[in-house]
Short mmCIF file of C-alpha atoms in Angstrom, two decimals:
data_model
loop_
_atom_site.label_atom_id
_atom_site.label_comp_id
_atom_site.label_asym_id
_atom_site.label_seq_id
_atom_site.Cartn_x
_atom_site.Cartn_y
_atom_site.Cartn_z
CA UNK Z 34 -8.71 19.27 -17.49
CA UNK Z 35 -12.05 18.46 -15.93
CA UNK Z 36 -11.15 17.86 -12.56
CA UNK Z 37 -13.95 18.26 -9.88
CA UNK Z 38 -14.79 22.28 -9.43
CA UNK Z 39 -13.77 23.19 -6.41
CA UNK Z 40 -16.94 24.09 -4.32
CA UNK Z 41 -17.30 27.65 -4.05
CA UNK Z 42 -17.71 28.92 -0.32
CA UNK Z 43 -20.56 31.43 0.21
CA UNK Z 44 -19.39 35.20 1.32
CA UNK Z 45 -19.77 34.97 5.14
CA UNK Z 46 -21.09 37.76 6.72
CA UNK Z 47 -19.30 37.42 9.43
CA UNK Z 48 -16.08 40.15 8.60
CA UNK Z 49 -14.20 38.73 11.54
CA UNK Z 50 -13.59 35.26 9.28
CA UNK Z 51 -11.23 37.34 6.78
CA UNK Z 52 -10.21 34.28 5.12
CA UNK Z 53 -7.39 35.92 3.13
CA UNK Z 54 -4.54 38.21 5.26
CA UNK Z 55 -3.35 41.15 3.22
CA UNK Z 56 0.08 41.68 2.66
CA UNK Z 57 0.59 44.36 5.27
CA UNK Z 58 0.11 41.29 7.69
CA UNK Z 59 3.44 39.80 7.08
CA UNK Z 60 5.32 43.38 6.56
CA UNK Z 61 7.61 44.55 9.16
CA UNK Z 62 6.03 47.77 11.00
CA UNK Z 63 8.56 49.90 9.90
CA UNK Z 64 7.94 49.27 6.71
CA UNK Z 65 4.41 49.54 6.89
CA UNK Z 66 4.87 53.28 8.88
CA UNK Z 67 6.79 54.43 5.66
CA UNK Z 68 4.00 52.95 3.44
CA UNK Z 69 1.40 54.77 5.55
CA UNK Z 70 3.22 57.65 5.77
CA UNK Z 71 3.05 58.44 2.01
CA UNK Z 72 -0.12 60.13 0.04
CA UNK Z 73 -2.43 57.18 -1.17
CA UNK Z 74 -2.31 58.20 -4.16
CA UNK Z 75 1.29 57.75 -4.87
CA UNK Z 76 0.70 54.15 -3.20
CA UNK Z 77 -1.11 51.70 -5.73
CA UNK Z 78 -2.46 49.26 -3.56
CA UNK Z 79 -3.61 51.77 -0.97
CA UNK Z 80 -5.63 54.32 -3.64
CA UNK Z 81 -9.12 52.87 -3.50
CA UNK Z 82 -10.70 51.74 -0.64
CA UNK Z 83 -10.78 48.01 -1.08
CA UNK Z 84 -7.11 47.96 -2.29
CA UNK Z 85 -6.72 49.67 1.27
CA UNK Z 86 -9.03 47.30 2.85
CA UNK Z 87 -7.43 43.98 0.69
CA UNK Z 88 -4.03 45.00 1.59
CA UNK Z 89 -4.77 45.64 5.41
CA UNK Z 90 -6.88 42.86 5.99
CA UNK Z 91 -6.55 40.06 8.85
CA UNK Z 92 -4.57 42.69 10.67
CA UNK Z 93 -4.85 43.23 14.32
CA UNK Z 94 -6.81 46.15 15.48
CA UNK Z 95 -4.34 47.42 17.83
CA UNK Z 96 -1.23 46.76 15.65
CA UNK Z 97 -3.17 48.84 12.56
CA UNK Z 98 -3.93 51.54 15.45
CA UNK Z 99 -0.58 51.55 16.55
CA UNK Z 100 0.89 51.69 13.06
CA UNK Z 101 -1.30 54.50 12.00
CA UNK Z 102 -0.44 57.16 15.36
CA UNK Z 103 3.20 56.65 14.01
CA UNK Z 104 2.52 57.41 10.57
CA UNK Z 105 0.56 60.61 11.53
CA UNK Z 106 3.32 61.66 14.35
CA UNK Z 107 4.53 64.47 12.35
CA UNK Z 108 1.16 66.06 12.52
CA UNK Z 109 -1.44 68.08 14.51
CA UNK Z 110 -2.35 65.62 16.85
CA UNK Z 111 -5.83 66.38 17.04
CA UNK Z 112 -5.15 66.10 12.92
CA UNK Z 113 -3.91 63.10 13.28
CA UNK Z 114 -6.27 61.88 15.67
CA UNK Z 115 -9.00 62.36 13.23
CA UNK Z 116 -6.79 60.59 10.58
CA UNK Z 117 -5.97 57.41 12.87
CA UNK Z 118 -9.85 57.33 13.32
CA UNK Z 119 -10.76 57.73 9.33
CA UNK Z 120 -8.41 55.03 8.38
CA UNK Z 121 -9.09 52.17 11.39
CA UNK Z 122 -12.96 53.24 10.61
CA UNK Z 123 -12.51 52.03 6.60
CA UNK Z 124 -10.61 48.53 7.55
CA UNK Z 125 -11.81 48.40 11.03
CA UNK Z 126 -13.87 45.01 9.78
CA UNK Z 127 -11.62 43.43 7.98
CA UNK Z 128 -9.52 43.25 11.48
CA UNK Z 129 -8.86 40.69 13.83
CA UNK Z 130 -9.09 41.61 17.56
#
């Protein structure tokens, strides 16, 4: 070994730069709506918040918001509503416009 370290970039604070795209990026949306559709908890990437926010990340804003309404359909829509909201409000900057 001893090659050169790589030199190690300093966390931006700008959220917009998400350097690394989530998986969810490259995921068909159906696939994604059945993901969405099932409890967290039974999902282990999506159970904590930055396993959410990892796996959702350098996704665009309206293609999350979009993908979230049709996970929620089969619900209250004000329910859902208030879901959609919840959910684009944990990721919302780890998003790309």
């Amino acid at each position: 070994g001893g090659g050169v370290a790589e030199p190690v970039e300093p966390a931006s604070p700008v959220a917009k730069d998400v350097a690394v795209a989530g998986p969810a990026v490259s995921m068909s949306d159906a696939s994604l709506v059945e993901l969405l559709k099932r409890p967290p908890k039974h999902v282990p990437e999506l159970r904590t918040r930055e396993g959410y926010r990892r796996y959702f990340a350098g996704m665009p804003e309206g293609r999350m918001s979009l993908l979230l309404s049709q996970s929620y359909v089969d619900l209250d829509p004000a329910e859902a509503a208030k879901k959609v909201k919840k959910r684009l409000a944990l990721v919302k900057d780890v998003l790309v416009e």
